[in-house]
C-alpha positions as a printed NumPy array, in Angstrom:
array([[  0.411, -15.188,  63.401],
       [  1.235, -18.018,  65.231],
       [ -0.268, -21.492,  65.507],
       [ -3.196, -21.871,  68.665],
       [ -5.068, -24.536,  70.045],
       [ -8.615, -23.901,  69.123],
       [-11.67 , -24.741,  71.552],
       [ -9.442, -26.355,  74.531],
       [-10.338, -29.378,  76.122],
       [-10.91 , -31.198,  73.357],
       [-13.549, -29.813,  71.254],
       [-14.026, -29.352,  67.842],
       [-13.088, -25.882,  66.169],
       [-14.123, -23.387,  63.468],
       [-12.733, -20.561,  61.978],
       [-12.173, -17.638,  59.834],
       [ -9.237, -14.963,  58.613],
       [ -9.262, -12.77 ,  55.764],
       [ -7.293, -12.265,  52.44 ],
       [ -3.522, -12.243,  53.115],
       [ -3.678, -12.819,  56.988],
       [ -5.431, -16.462,  56.184],
       [ -6.032, -18.821,  59.001],
       [ -3.323, -21.052,  61.053],
       [ -4.084, -23.037,  63.574],
       [ -3.941, -26.339,  65.592],
       [ -7.48 , -27.287,  66.477],
       [ -7.674, -30.104,  69.56 ],
       [ -9.632, -33.4  ,  68.748],
       [-10.406, -36.401,  70.331],
       [ -8.044, -39.052,  69.87 ],
       [ -8.851, -41.742,  67.491],
       [-12.543, -40.629,  66.038],
       [-13.22 , -39.19 ,  62.907],
       [-13.572, -35.258,  61.601],
       [-15.008, -34.006,  59.013],
       [-12.78 , -30.383,  58.701],
       [-14.91 , -28.247,  55.845],
       [-14.089, -24.852,  54.184],
       [-15.708, -21.923,  52.406],
       [-14.135, -18.97 ,  50.589],
       [-15.86 , -16.128,  50.114],
       [-14.471, -13.233,  47.232],
       [-12.415, -13.439,  44.703],
       [ -9.987, -16.691,  43.199],
       [ -8.972, -19.081,  45.086],
       [ -7.634, -20.561,  48.352],
       [ -5.715, -23.497,  49.963],
       [ -6.845, -25.67 ,  52.832],
       [ -4.326, -27.779,  54.095],
       [ -4.774, -29.785,  57.205],
       [ -1.434, -31.749,  58.6  ],
       [ -2.77 , -35.269,  60.726],
       [ -0.467, -37.875,  61.864],
       [  2.975, -36.87 ,  59.514],
       [  0.703, -36.58 ,  56.656],
       [ -1.049, -33.486,  55.203],
       [ -3.901, -33.218,  52.411],
       [ -4.186, -29.333,  50.453],
       [ -7.517, -28.967,  48.448],
       [ -8.116, -25.208,  46.8  ],
       [-11.435, -23.519,  47.537],
       [-12.576, -21.798,  44.824],
       [-13.726, -18.165,  46.727],
       [-17.803, -17.915,  45.448],
       [-17.622, -22.082,  45.509],
       [-19.059, -24.78 ,  46.589],
       [-17.891, -25.717,  49.976],
       [-14.56 , -28.512,  50.251],
       [-14.213, -30.732,  52.759],
       [-11.246, -33.277,  53.938],
       [-11.84 , -36.164,  56.536],
       [ -9.815, -37.461,  58.947],
       [-10.468, -40.867,  60.433],
       [ -8.808, -41.868,  63.704],
       [ -6.956, -38.662,  64.746],
       [ -4.731, -38.061,  66.764],
       [ -5.205, -35.371,  69.97 ],
       [ -4.226, -32.282,  67.516],
       [ -4.298, -31.196,  63.766],
       [ -3.035, -28.594,  61.883],
       [ -5.444, -26.193,  59.593],
       [ -3.867, -23.379,  56.958],
       [ -6.017, -21.674,  54.371],
       [ -3.746, -19.322,  52.47 ],
       [ -4.852, -17.032,  49.507],
       [ -3.578, -18.621,  46.215],
       [ -2.174, -15.741,  44.092],
       [ -4.244, -12.59 ,  44.378],
       [ -6.989, -13.926,  45.71 ],
       [ -9.028, -11.586,  48.199],
       [-12.01 , -11.951,  50.546],
       [-12.877, -14.419,  53.688],
       [-11.942, -17.817,  54.497],
       [-13.404, -19.916,  56.865],
       [-13.309, -23.604,  58.225],
       [-15.158, -26.004,  60.247],
       [-14.828, -29.489,  62.11 ],
       [-17.202, -31.771,  62.913],
       [-17.397, -35.596,  64.686],
       [-19.076, -37.793,  61.527],
       [-18.739, -41.47 ,  61.553],
       [-17.491, -43.195,  58.732]])
């Protein structure tokens, strides 16, 4: 599945994906703003959450059934790339949400 913009017109985004398919998307943001991208996973194992912004890549592991994981994007570009993939034989559902915040 290729990347596709979420929320045309510069809005925030949210999404979910299952197991091996994962999440692979681009989200449109308002340039210069700050955002928090939150990830959660339900099922067994773990998922790897990646946010690519302005040439930098941040990666965090999300334990399925555990607490949500958060990544922040400061001075946002107009688009960020979000990927969530299963680690090993993990199975279940993963989701993300983007919210604007004031640092």
